Amino acid sequence: MKNPGIELFKDGKRLDGRKVDELRPIKIEAGVLERADGSAYLEWGANKVLVAVYGPKECLPRHLSDPYKAVLTYRYNMAPFSVDDRKRPGPDRRSTEISKISAEALEKVVLLEQFPNSMIKVFCEVLQADAGTRCASLTAASVALADAGIPMRDLVASCAAGKAGGEVILDLGKKEDNFGEADVPIAITPHDEEIVLFQMDGALSKEEFQKAVSLAKQGCKTIHEIQKAALKKRFEQVKPPIKAVKTEIKKSEVSK
Ligand code: CDP
């Protein structure tokens, strides 16, 4: 998070030409996998994330089951080819941390009490990483859960704000994340703006902090619209069941 003299602003604009309060382009598609109960594919700038959801199904191993609610598991995984230097396959401290906080964020919205002794599994595969992958994964995971038809009280939309080159900015890009002063990823339930994930790396003054949180919330609201549009598109594609039509055939119409 230290800036070793790297210029993060050029002519008042960010390195990728964005304004301080501008998100990178985001695309979400729901229902992309046939074998999973729910799925979503998301592109956010150069980030590419695929999420699959299974369940609710019987909780195995049984000793993990809860007689009062479903257990929600979340696996955030970075593909070895997702970053510049090959990432060693398998879990590490970072992915364990991201998986834990993301599961806790989703537990706040999924109506787990409706499925005692069950398990809901969320798998996030980061295929290409370019800063902001925890927010991208959580945003896609919430769409995949909705695609699976799992009851939730709201979606979860996630986005980071922070400080780079002395400015408070929305949705840090790779260089801004690596060489900026602070990164504040958050996730909210868009309807009541409850914060369900909050992290901070770096240092901000009170005013900068308030500005960053307000920017990130605005970002989450924009992302919520993209999530809703993806789900709407997905469920518009599902054809309604064919209704039985009662037809009366007159005797005279029956060929002899
Ligand atoms: O991705 P996110 O911003 O949520 O997490 P981070 O720990 O702040 O990582 C920022 C970025 O660093 C990632 O998005 C990747 O582009 C990069 N990274 C990497 O190149 N190799 C890793 N092992 C982990 C992260």
PDB file of C-alpha atoms and ligand atoms in Angstrom:
ATOM      1  CA  MET A   1       0.000   0.000   0.000  1.00  0.00           C
ATOM      2  CA  LYS A   2       2.993   2.344  -0.142  1.00  0.00           C
ATOM      3  CA  ASN A   3       3.367   4.589  -3.157  1.00  0.00           C
ATOM      4  CA  PRO A   4       6.987   4.406  -4.331  1.00  0.00           C
ATOM      5  CA  GLY A   5       6.686   7.516  -6.506  1.00  0.00           C
ATOM      6  CA  ILE A   6       4.289   5.890  -8.966  1.00  0.00           C
ATOM      7  CA  GLU A   7       1.989   8.428 -10.584  1.00  0.00           C
ATOM      8  CA  LEU A   8      -1.624   7.280 -10.205  1.00  0.00           C
ATOM      9  CA  PHE A   9      -3.233  10.365 -11.770  1.00  0.00           C
ATOM     10  CA  LYS A  10      -2.517  11.934 -15.158  1.00  0.00           C
ATOM     11  CA  ASP A  11      -4.112  15.259 -16.135  1.00  0.00           C
ATOM     12  CA  GLY A  12      -6.612  14.903 -13.267  1.00  0.00           C
ATOM     13  CA  LYS A  13      -7.718  11.456 -14.452  1.00  0.00           C
ATOM     14  CA  ARG A  14      -6.950   7.972 -13.222  1.00  0.00           C
ATOM     15  CA  LEU A  15      -4.541   5.722 -15.126  1.00  0.00           C
ATOM     16  CA  ASP A  16      -7.402   3.977 -16.946  1.00  0.00           C
ATOM     17  CA  GLY A  17      -9.122   7.303 -17.652  1.00  0.00           C
ATOM     18  CA  ARG A  18     -11.847   6.892 -15.026  1.00  0.00           C
ATOM     19  CA  LYS A  19     -13.221   9.661 -12.849  1.00  0.00           C
ATOM     20  CA  VAL A  20     -12.741   9.324  -9.090  1.00  0.00           C
ATOM     21  CA  ASP A  21     -16.294   8.024  -8.607  1.00  0.00           C
ATOM     22  CA  GLU A  22     -16.436   5.753 -11.655  1.00  0.00           C
ATOM     23  CA  LEU A  23     -16.671   1.959 -11.608  1.00  0.00           C
ATOM     24  CA  ARG A  24     -14.914  -0.255 -14.105  1.00  0.00           C
ATOM     25  CA  PRO A  25     -17.307  -1.823 -16.664  1.00  0.00           C
ATOM     26  CA  ILE A  26     -19.259  -4.726 -15.112  1.00  0.00           C
ATOM     27  CA  LYS A  27     -21.085  -7.572 -16.859  1.00  0.00           C
ATOM     28  CA  ILE A  28     -22.990 -10.335 -15.070  1.00  0.00           C
ATOM     29  CA  GLU A  29     -24.653 -13.398 -16.562  1.00  0.00           C
ATOM     30  CA  ALA A  30     -26.766 -15.717 -14.413  1.00  0.00           C
ATOM     31  CA  GLY A  31     -27.366 -19.437 -15.024  1.00  0.00           C
ATOM     32  CA  VAL A  32     -24.252 -20.219 -17.037  1.00  0.00           C
ATOM     33  CA  LEU A  33     -23.630 -23.757 -15.732  1.00  0.00           C
ATOM     34  CA  GLU A  34     -26.022 -26.659 -16.318  1.00  0.00           C
ATOM     35  CA  ARG A  35     -24.880 -29.040 -13.568  1.00  0.00           C
ATOM     36  CA  ALA A  36     -24.915 -26.565 -10.693  1.00  0.00           C
ATOM     37  CA  ASP A  37     -28.152 -25.553  -8.928  1.00  0.00           C
ATOM     38  CA  GLY A  38     -27.263 -21.907  -9.509  1.00  0.00           C
ATOM     39  CA  SER A  39     -24.416 -20.066 -11.205  1.00  0.00           C
ATOM     40  CA  ALA A  40     -23.129 -16.723 -12.402  1.00  0.00           C
ATOM     41  CA  TYR A  41     -20.284 -15.407 -14.507  1.00  0.00           C
ATOM     42  CA  LEU A  42     -18.995 -11.916 -13.891  1.00  0.00           C
ATOM     43  CA  GLU A  43     -16.543  -9.634 -15.640  1.00  0.00           C
ATOM     44  CA  TRP A  44     -15.495  -6.527 -13.757  1.00  0.00           C
ATOM     45  CA  GLY A  45     -12.805  -4.603 -15.596  1.00  0.00           C
ATOM     46  CA  ALA A  46     -10.231  -7.331 -16.244  1.00  0.00           C
ATOM     47  CA  ASN A  47     -11.512  -9.536 -13.386  1.00  0.00           C
ATOM     48  CA  LYS A  48     -13.258 -12.726 -14.491  1.00  0.00           C
ATOM     49  CA  VAL A  49     -15.110 -14.820 -11.935  1.00  0.00           C
ATOM     50  CA  LEU A  50     -17.257 -17.936 -12.208  1.00  0.00           C
ATOM     51  CA  VAL A  51     -19.509 -18.967  -9.308  1.00  0.00           C
ATOM     52  CA  ALA A  52     -21.435 -22.203  -8.784  1.00  0.00           C
ATOM     53  CA  VAL A  53     -23.955 -22.901  -6.019  1.00  0.00           C
ATOM     54  CA  TYR A  54     -25.112 -26.322  -4.809  1.00  0.00           C
ATOM     55  CA  GLY A  55     -27.951 -26.950  -2.419  1.00  0.00           C
ATOM     56  CA  PRO A  56     -29.726 -26.817  -0.154  1.00  0.00           C
ATOM     57  CA  LYS A  57     -28.831 -30.496   0.178  1.00  0.00           C
ATOM     58  CA  GLU A  58     -28.125 -32.960   2.969  1.00  0.00           C
ATOM     59  CA  CYS A  59     -25.305 -31.704   5.180  1.00  0.00           C
ATOM     60  CA  LEU A  60     -22.292 -33.971   4.892  1.00  0.00           C
ATOM     61  CA  PRO A  61     -20.327 -34.824   6.936  1.00  0.00           C
ATOM     62  CA  ARG A  62     -23.276 -35.086   9.320  1.00  0.00           C
ATOM     63  CA  HIS A  63     -21.390 -33.803  12.358  1.00  0.00           C
ATOM     64  CA  LEU A  64     -21.264 -30.353  10.684  1.00  0.00           C
ATOM     65  CA  SER A  65     -25.051 -30.151  10.395  1.00  0.00           C
ATOM     66  CA  ASP A  66     -27.141 -27.737  12.425  1.00  0.00           C
ATOM     67  CA  PRO A  67     -30.662 -28.841  13.467  1.00  0.00           C
ATOM     68  CA  TYR A  68     -31.827 -25.195  13.394  1.00  0.00           C
ATOM     69  CA  LYS A  69     -30.450 -23.929  10.089  1.00  0.00           C
ATOM     70  CA  ALA A  70     -28.499 -24.681   6.928  1.00  0.00           C
ATOM     71  CA  VAL A  71     -24.723 -24.464   6.933  1.00  0.00           C
ATOM     72  CA  LEU A  72     -23.352 -22.151   4.233  1.00  0.00           C
ATOM     73  CA  THR A  73     -19.856 -22.820   2.930  1.00  0.00           C
ATOM     74  CA  TYR A  74     -17.954 -20.497   0.585  1.00  0.00           C
ATOM     75  CA  ARG A  75     -14.797 -21.339  -1.303  1.00  0.00           C
ATOM     76  CA  TYR A  76     -12.894 -18.480  -2.907  1.00  0.00           C
ATOM     77  CA  ASN A  77     -10.224 -19.877  -5.180  1.00  0.00           C
ATOM     78  CA  MET A  78      -7.759 -18.178  -7.487  1.00  0.00           C
ATOM     79  CA  ALA A  79      -6.789 -20.170 -10.557  1.00  0.00           C
ATOM     80  CA  PRO A  80      -3.008 -20.579 -10.962  1.00  0.00           C
ATOM     81  CA  PHE A  81      -3.250 -18.679 -14.270  1.00  0.00           C
ATOM     82  CA  SER A  82      -5.347 -15.812 -12.863  1.00  0.00           C
ATOM     83  CA  VAL A  83      -2.407 -13.608 -11.854  1.00  0.00           C
ATOM     84  CA  ASP A  84       0.896 -12.465 -13.381  1.00  0.00           C
ATOM     85  CA  ASP A  85       3.062 -14.808 -11.316  1.00  0.00           C
ATOM     86  CA  ARG A  86       1.590 -18.328 -11.309  1.00  0.00           C
ATOM     87  CA  LYS A  87      -0.421 -18.748  -8.120  1.00  0.00           C
ATOM     88  CA  ARG A  88       0.344 -21.914  -6.198  1.00  0.00           C
ATOM     89  CA  PRO A  89      -2.810 -24.044  -6.449  1.00  0.00           C
ATOM     90  CA  GLY A  90      -4.812 -24.732  -3.307  1.00  0.00           C
ATOM     91  CA  PRO A  91      -5.929 -22.776  -0.283  1.00  0.00           C
ATOM     92  CA  ASP A  92      -3.725 -20.194   1.422  1.00  0.00           C
ATOM     93  CA  ARG A  93      -4.155 -17.644   4.216  1.00  0.00           C
ATOM     94  CA  ARG A  94      -5.632 -15.023   1.884  1.00  0.00           C
ATOM     95  CA  SER A  95      -8.236 -17.296   0.258  1.00  0.00           C
ATOM     96  CA  THR A  96      -9.198 -18.737   3.683  1.00  0.00           C
ATOM     97  CA  GLU A  97      -9.766 -15.210   5.001  1.00  0.00           C
ATOM     98  CA  ILE A  98     -11.786 -14.127   1.935  1.00  0.00           C
ATOM     99  CA  SER A  99     -13.882 -17.328   2.078  1.00  0.00           C
ATOM    100  CA  LYS A 100     -14.661 -16.769   5.773  1.00  0.00           C
ATOM    101  CA  ILE A 101     -15.736 -13.127   5.519  1.00  0.00           C
ATOM    102  CA  SER A 102     -17.744 -13.760   2.344  1.00  0.00           C
ATOM    103  CA  ALA A 103     -19.630 -16.688   3.924  1.00  0.00           C
ATOM    104  CA  GLU A 104     -20.416 -14.456   6.909  1.00  0.00           C
ATOM    105  CA  ALA A 105     -21.741 -11.737   4.583  1.00  0.00           C
ATOM    106  CA  LEU A 106     -24.055 -14.176   2.782  1.00  0.00           C
ATOM    107  CA  GLU A 107     -25.243 -15.749   6.055  1.00  0.00           C
ATOM    108  CA  LYS A 108     -26.801 -12.363   6.816  1.00  0.00           C
ATOM    109  CA  VAL A 109     -29.148 -12.581   3.818  1.00  0.00           C
ATOM    110  CA  VAL A 110     -29.817 -16.266   3.080  1.00  0.00           C
ATOM    111  CA  LEU A 111     -32.843 -17.578   5.014  1.00  0.00           C
ATOM    112  CA  LEU A 112     -30.847 -20.448   6.484  1.00  0.00           C
ATOM    113  CA  GLU A 113     -33.507 -21.245   9.124  1.00  0.00           C
ATOM    114  CA  GLN A 114     -35.730 -22.610   6.371  1.00  0.00           C
ATOM    115  CA  PHE A 115     -33.332 -25.501   5.733  1.00  0.00           C
ATOM    116  CA  PRO A 116     -32.283 -27.217   8.975  1.00  0.00           C
ATOM    117  CA  ASN A 117     -29.681 -30.003   8.700  1.00  0.00           C
ATOM    118  CA  SER A 118     -28.841 -28.859   5.158  1.00  0.00           C
ATOM    119  CA  MET A 119     -25.838 -27.423   3.409  1.00  0.00           C
ATOM    120  CA  ILE A 120     -25.504 -24.679   0.798  1.00  0.00           C
ATOM    121  CA  LYS A 121     -22.157 -24.631  -0.989  1.00  0.00           C
ATOM    122  CA  VAL A 122     -20.785 -21.663  -2.909  1.00  0.00           C
ATOM    123  CA  PHE A 123     -17.717 -22.082  -5.111  1.00  0.00           C
ATOM    124  CA  CYS A 124     -16.006 -18.979  -6.540  1.00  0.00           C
ATOM    125  CA  GLU A 125     -13.330 -19.474  -9.140  1.00  0.00           C
ATOM    126  CA  VAL A 126     -11.294 -16.391  -9.995  1.00  0.00           C
ATOM    127  CA  LEU A 127     -10.185 -17.010 -13.570  1.00  0.00           C
ATOM    128  CA  GLN A 128      -8.494 -13.645 -14.014  1.00  0.00           C
ATOM    129  CA  ALA A 129      -7.596 -11.224 -11.234  1.00  0.00           C
ATOM    130  CA  ASP A 130      -7.067  -7.496 -11.475  1.00  0.00           C
ATOM    131  CA  ALA A 131      -7.847  -6.106  -7.977  1.00  0.00           C
ATOM    132  CA  GLY A 132     -11.224  -6.251  -6.304  1.00  0.00           C
ATOM    133  CA  THR A 133     -11.715  -9.997  -6.691  1.00  0.00           C
ATOM    134  CA  ARG A 134     -13.294 -10.501  -3.250  1.00  0.00           C
ATOM    135  CA  CYS A 135     -15.982  -7.918  -4.127  1.00  0.00           C
ATOM    136  CA  ALA A 136     -16.426  -9.374  -7.611  1.00  0.00           C
ATOM    137  CA  SER A 137     -16.791 -12.924  -6.225  1.00  0.00           C
ATOM    138  CA  LEU A 138     -19.287 -11.936  -3.540  1.00  0.00           C
ATOM    139  CA  THR A 139     -21.358  -9.912  -6.024  1.00  0.00           C
ATOM    140  CA  ALA A 140     -21.487 -12.893  -8.405  1.00  0.00           C
ATOM    141  CA  ALA A 141     -22.130 -15.361  -5.549  1.00  0.00           C
ATOM    142  CA  SER A 142     -25.234 -13.498  -4.494  1.00  0.00           C
ATOM    143  CA  VAL A 143     -26.576 -13.657  -8.079  1.00  0.00           C
ATOM    144  CA  ALA A 144     -25.763 -17.389  -8.251  1.00  0.00           C
ATOM    145  CA  LEU A 145     -27.676 -17.997  -4.986  1.00  0.00           C
ATOM    146  CA  ALA A 146     -30.688 -16.178  -6.396  1.00  0.00           C
ATOM    147  CA  ASP A 147     -30.324 -18.185  -9.614  1.00  0.00           C
ATOM    148  CA  ALA A 148     -30.452 -21.369  -7.500  1.00  0.00           C
ATOM    149  CA  GLY A 149     -33.793 -20.142  -6.119  1.00  0.00           C
ATOM    150  CA  ILE A 150     -32.440 -20.024  -2.583  1.00  0.00           C
ATOM    151  CA  PRO A 151     -34.599 -17.681  -0.483  1.00  0.00           C
ATOM    152  CA  MET A 152     -32.808 -14.507   0.579  1.00  0.00           C
ATOM    153  CA  ARG A 153     -34.028 -11.355   2.251  1.00  0.00           C
ATOM    154  CA  ASP A 154     -31.912  -9.258  -0.131  1.00  0.00           C
ATOM    155  CA  LEU A 155     -29.019  -9.532  -2.557  1.00  0.00           C
ATOM    156  CA  VAL A 156     -25.486  -8.636  -1.459  1.00  0.00           C
ATOM    157  CA  ALA A 157     -23.658  -6.075  -3.579  1.00  0.00           C
ATOM    158  CA  SER A 158     -19.980  -5.488  -2.961  1.00  0.00           C
ATOM    159  CA  CYS A 159     -17.505  -2.838  -4.019  1.00  0.00           C
ATOM    160  CA  ALA A 160     -14.343  -1.164  -2.742  1.00  0.00           C
ATOM    161  CA  ALA A 161     -13.343   2.461  -2.396  1.00  0.00           C
ATOM    162  CA  GLY A 162     -10.060   3.792  -1.123  1.00  0.00           C
ATOM    163  CA  LYS A 163      -7.342   6.338  -1.589  1.00  0.00           C
ATOM    164  CA  ALA A 164      -4.701   6.495  -4.284  1.00  0.00           C
ATOM    165  CA  GLY A 165      -2.515   9.381  -5.433  1.00  0.00           C
ATOM    166  CA  GLY A 166      -3.942  11.484  -2.587  1.00  0.00           C
ATOM    167  CA  GLU A 167      -7.555  11.177  -3.849  1.00  0.00           C
ATOM    168  CA  VAL A 168     -10.464   9.207  -2.437  1.00  0.00           C
ATOM    169  CA  ILE A 169     -11.578   6.950  -5.288  1.00  0.00           C
ATOM    170  CA  LEU A 170     -14.134   4.265  -6.126  1.00  0.00           C
ATOM    171  CA  ASP A 171     -13.236   0.723  -7.248  1.00  0.00           C
ATOM    172  CA  LEU A 172      -9.442   0.595  -7.140  1.00  0.00           C
ATOM    173  CA  GLY A 173      -7.660  -0.797 -10.188  1.00  0.00           C
ATOM    174  CA  LYS A 174      -4.600  -3.036  -9.904  1.00  0.00           C
ATOM    175  CA  LYS A 175      -1.970  -0.263  -9.646  1.00  0.00           C
ATOM    176  CA  GLU A 176      -4.201   1.807  -7.365  1.00  0.00           C
ATOM    177  CA  ASP A 177      -4.617  -1.232  -5.114  1.00  0.00           C
ATOM    178  CA  ASN A 178      -0.903  -2.072  -5.117  1.00  0.00           C
ATOM    179  CA  PHE A 179       0.497   1.437  -4.812  1.00  0.00           C
ATOM    180  CA  GLY A 180      -2.380   3.441  -3.297  1.00  0.00           C
ATOM    181  CA  GLU A 181      -2.751   4.596   0.291  1.00  0.00           C
ATOM    182  CA  ALA A 182      -5.907   2.698   1.354  1.00  0.00           C
ATOM    183  CA  ASP A 183      -8.413   0.092   0.208  1.00  0.00           C
ATOM    184  CA  VAL A 184     -11.851  -0.307   1.834  1.00  0.00           C
ATOM    185  CA  PRO A 185     -13.860  -3.228   0.423  1.00  0.00           C
ATOM    186  CA  ILE A 186     -17.448  -3.309   1.667  1.00  0.00           C
ATOM    187  CA  ALA A 187     -20.624  -5.249   0.928  1.00  0.00           C
ATOM    188  CA  ILE A 188     -24.150  -4.097   1.630  1.00  0.00           C
ATOM    189  CA  THR A 189     -27.716  -5.308   1.398  1.00  0.00           C
ATOM    190  CA  PRO A 190     -28.880  -2.694  -1.126  1.00  0.00           C
ATOM    191  CA  HIS A 191     -32.412  -2.204   0.230  1.00  0.00           C
ATOM    192  CA  ASP A 192     -31.624  -1.271   3.827  1.00  0.00           C
ATOM    193  CA  GLU A 193     -27.908  -0.508   3.296  1.00  0.00           C
ATOM    194  CA  GLU A 194     -26.799  -2.844   6.066  1.00  0.00           C
ATOM    195  CA  ILE A 195     -23.044  -3.371   5.872  1.00  0.00           C
ATOM    196  CA  VAL A 196     -22.402  -7.127   5.788  1.00  0.00           C
ATOM    197  CA  LEU A 197     -18.705  -6.996   4.947  1.00  0.00           C
ATOM    198  CA  PHE A 198     -16.227  -4.352   5.924  1.00  0.00           C
ATOM    199  CA  GLN A 199     -12.443  -4.379   5.647  1.00  0.00           C
ATOM    200  CA  MET A 200      -9.785  -1.727   5.515  1.00  0.00           C
ATOM    201  CA  ASP A 201      -6.178  -1.822   4.466  1.00  0.00           C
ATOM    202  CA  GLY A 202      -4.091   1.352   4.843  1.00  0.00           C
ATOM    203  CA  ALA A 203      -4.835   4.645   6.576  1.00  0.00           C
ATOM    204  CA  LEU A 204      -7.488   7.344   6.047  1.00  0.00           C
ATOM    205  CA  SER A 205      -8.516  10.482   7.927  1.00  0.00           C
ATOM    206  CA  LYS A 206     -12.047  10.545   9.374  1.00  0.00           C
ATOM    207  CA  GLU A 207     -13.311  12.684   6.462  1.00  0.00           C
ATOM    208  CA  GLU A 208     -11.608  10.493   3.861  1.00  0.00           C
ATOM    209  CA  PHE A 209     -13.007   7.401   5.543  1.00  0.00           C
ATOM    210  CA  GLN A 210     -16.567   8.760   5.473  1.00  0.00           C
ATOM    211  CA  LYS A 211     -16.165   9.785   1.837  1.00  0.00           C
ATOM    212  CA  ALA A 212     -14.783   6.363   0.902  1.00  0.00           C
ATOM    213  CA  VAL A 213     -17.648   4.492   2.607  1.00  0.00           C
ATOM    214  CA  SER A 214     -20.232   6.734   0.970  1.00  0.00           C
ATOM    215  CA  LEU A 215     -18.574   6.233  -2.459  1.00  0.00           C
ATOM    216  CA  ALA A 216     -18.440   2.459  -1.965  1.00  0.00           C
ATOM    217  CA  LYS A 217     -22.136   2.390  -0.992  1.00  0.00           C
ATOM    218  CA  GLN A 218     -23.022   4.310  -4.133  1.00  0.00           C
ATOM    219  CA  GLY A 219     -20.953   1.826  -6.131  1.00  0.00           C
ATOM    220  CA  CYS A 220     -22.824  -1.073  -4.504  1.00  0.00           C
ATOM    221  CA  LYS A 221     -26.139   0.487  -5.510  1.00  0.00           C
ATOM    222  CA  THR A 222     -25.068   0.700  -9.151  1.00  0.00           C
ATOM    223  CA  ILE A 223     -23.867  -2.899  -8.973  1.00  0.00           C
ATOM    224  CA  HIS A 224     -27.233  -3.925  -7.501  1.00  0.00           C
ATOM    225  CA  GLU A 225     -28.949  -2.647 -10.651  1.00  0.00           C
ATOM    226  CA  ILE A 226     -26.607  -4.792 -12.788  1.00  0.00           C
ATOM    227  CA  GLN A 227     -27.334  -7.825 -10.561  1.00  0.00           C
ATOM    228  CA  LYS A 228     -31.095  -7.302 -10.900  1.00  0.00           C
ATOM    229  CA  ALA A 229     -30.823  -6.925 -14.680  1.00  0.00           C
ATOM    230  CA  ALA A 230     -28.836 -10.194 -14.906  1.00  0.00           C
ATOM    231  CA  LEU A 231     -31.462 -12.069 -12.881  1.00  0.00           C
ATOM    232  CA  LYS A 232     -34.319 -10.531 -14.829  1.00  0.00           C
ATOM    233  CA  LYS A 233     -32.704 -11.595 -18.100  1.00  0.00           C
ATOM    234  CA  ARG A 234     -32.128 -15.091 -16.723  1.00  0.00           C
ATOM    235  CA  PHE A 235     -35.716 -15.614 -15.598  1.00  0.00           C
ATOM    236  CA  GLU A 236     -37.194 -14.071 -18.726  1.00  0.00           C
ATOM    237  CA  GLN A 237     -35.458 -16.837 -20.662  1.00  0.00           C
ATOM    238  CA  VAL A 238     -37.232 -19.539 -18.640  1.00  0.00           C
ATOM    239  CA  LYS A 239     -40.298 -20.391 -20.700  1.00  0.00           C
ATOM    240  CA  PRO A 240     -43.612 -20.661 -18.822  1.00  0.00           C
ATOM    241  CA  PRO A 241     -45.120 -24.177 -18.678  1.00  0.00           C
ATOM    242  CA  ILE A 242     -47.402 -24.968 -21.609  1.00  0.00           C
ATOM    243  CA  LYS A 243     -51.025 -24.613 -20.489  1.00  0.00           C
ATOM    244  CA  ALA A 244     -53.465 -27.361 -21.441  1.00  0.00           C
ATOM    245  CA  VAL A 245     -56.032 -25.875 -23.800  1.00  0.00           C
ATOM    246  CA  LYS A 246     -59.470 -27.429 -23.791  1.00  0.00           C
ATOM    247  CA  THR A 247     -60.743 -27.713 -27.329  1.00  0.00           C
ATOM    248  CA  GLU A 248     -64.025 -29.086 -28.360  1.00  0.00           C
ATOM    249  CA  ILE A 249     -64.120 -30.921 -31.642  1.00  0.00           C
ATOM    250  CA  LYS A 250     -67.474 -30.866 -33.296  1.00  0.00           C
ATOM    251  CA  LYS A 251     -68.713 -34.140 -34.659  1.00  0.00           C
ATOM    252  CA  SER A 252     -69.046 -32.593 -38.083  1.00  0.00           C
ATOM    253  CA  GLU A 253     -65.311 -31.731 -38.110  1.00  0.00           C
ATOM    254  CA  VAL A 254     -64.248 -35.340 -37.587  1.00  0.00           C
ATOM    255  CA  SER A 255     -63.421 -36.890 -40.941  1.00  0.00           C
ATOM    256  CA  LYS A 256     -65.278 -40.034 -41.638  1.00  0.00           C
TER     257      LYS A 256
HETATM  258  O1  CDP B   1      -8.552  -9.043  -5.228  1.00  0.00           O
HETATM  259  P1  CDP B   1      -8.740  -8.253  -3.975  1.00  0.00           P
HETATM  260  O2  CDP B   1      -8.530  -6.785  -4.199  1.00  0.00           O
HETATM  261  O3  CDP B   1     -10.028  -8.548  -3.301  1.00  0.00           O
HETATM  262  O4  CDP B   1      -7.649  -8.758  -2.954  1.00  0.00           O
HETATM  263  P2  CDP B   1      -6.161  -8.238  -2.648  1.00  0.00           P
HETATM  264  O5  CDP B   1      -5.579  -9.213  -1.677  1.00  0.00           O
HETATM  265  O6  CDP B   1      -6.205  -6.795  -2.284  1.00  0.00           O
HETATM  266  O7  CDP B   1      -5.400  -8.426  -4.021  1.00  0.00           O
HETATM  267  C1  CDP B   1      -5.340  -7.412  -4.993  1.00  0.00           C
HETATM  268  C2  CDP B   1      -4.876  -7.984  -6.299  1.00  0.00           C
HETATM  269  O8  CDP B   1      -3.558  -8.468  -6.177  1.00  0.00           O
HETATM  270  C3  CDP B   1      -5.662  -9.196  -6.785  1.00  0.00           C
HETATM  271  O9  CDP B   1      -6.907  -8.881  -7.347  1.00  0.00           O
HETATM  272  C4  CDP B   1      -4.689  -9.762  -7.791  1.00  0.00           C
HETATM  273  O10 CDP B   1      -4.767  -9.045  -9.000  1.00  0.00           O
HETATM  274  C5  CDP B   1      -3.342  -9.493  -7.122  1.00  0.00           C
HETATM  275  N1  CDP B   1      -2.844 -10.734  -6.466  1.00  0.00           N
HETATM  276  C6  CDP B   1      -1.826 -11.416  -7.094  1.00  0.00           C
HETATM  277  O11 CDP B   1      -1.342 -10.979  -8.132  1.00  0.00           O
HETATM  278  N2  CDP B   1      -1.381 -12.597  -6.565  1.00  0.00           N
HETATM  279  C7  CDP B   1      -1.919 -13.103  -5.428  1.00  0.00           C
HETATM  280  N3  CDP B   1      -1.464 -14.239  -4.913  1.00  0.00           N
HETATM  281  C8  CDP B   1      -2.951 -12.400  -4.790  1.00  0.00           C
HETATM  282  C9  CDP B   1      -3.392 -11.213  -5.330  1.00  0.00           C
END
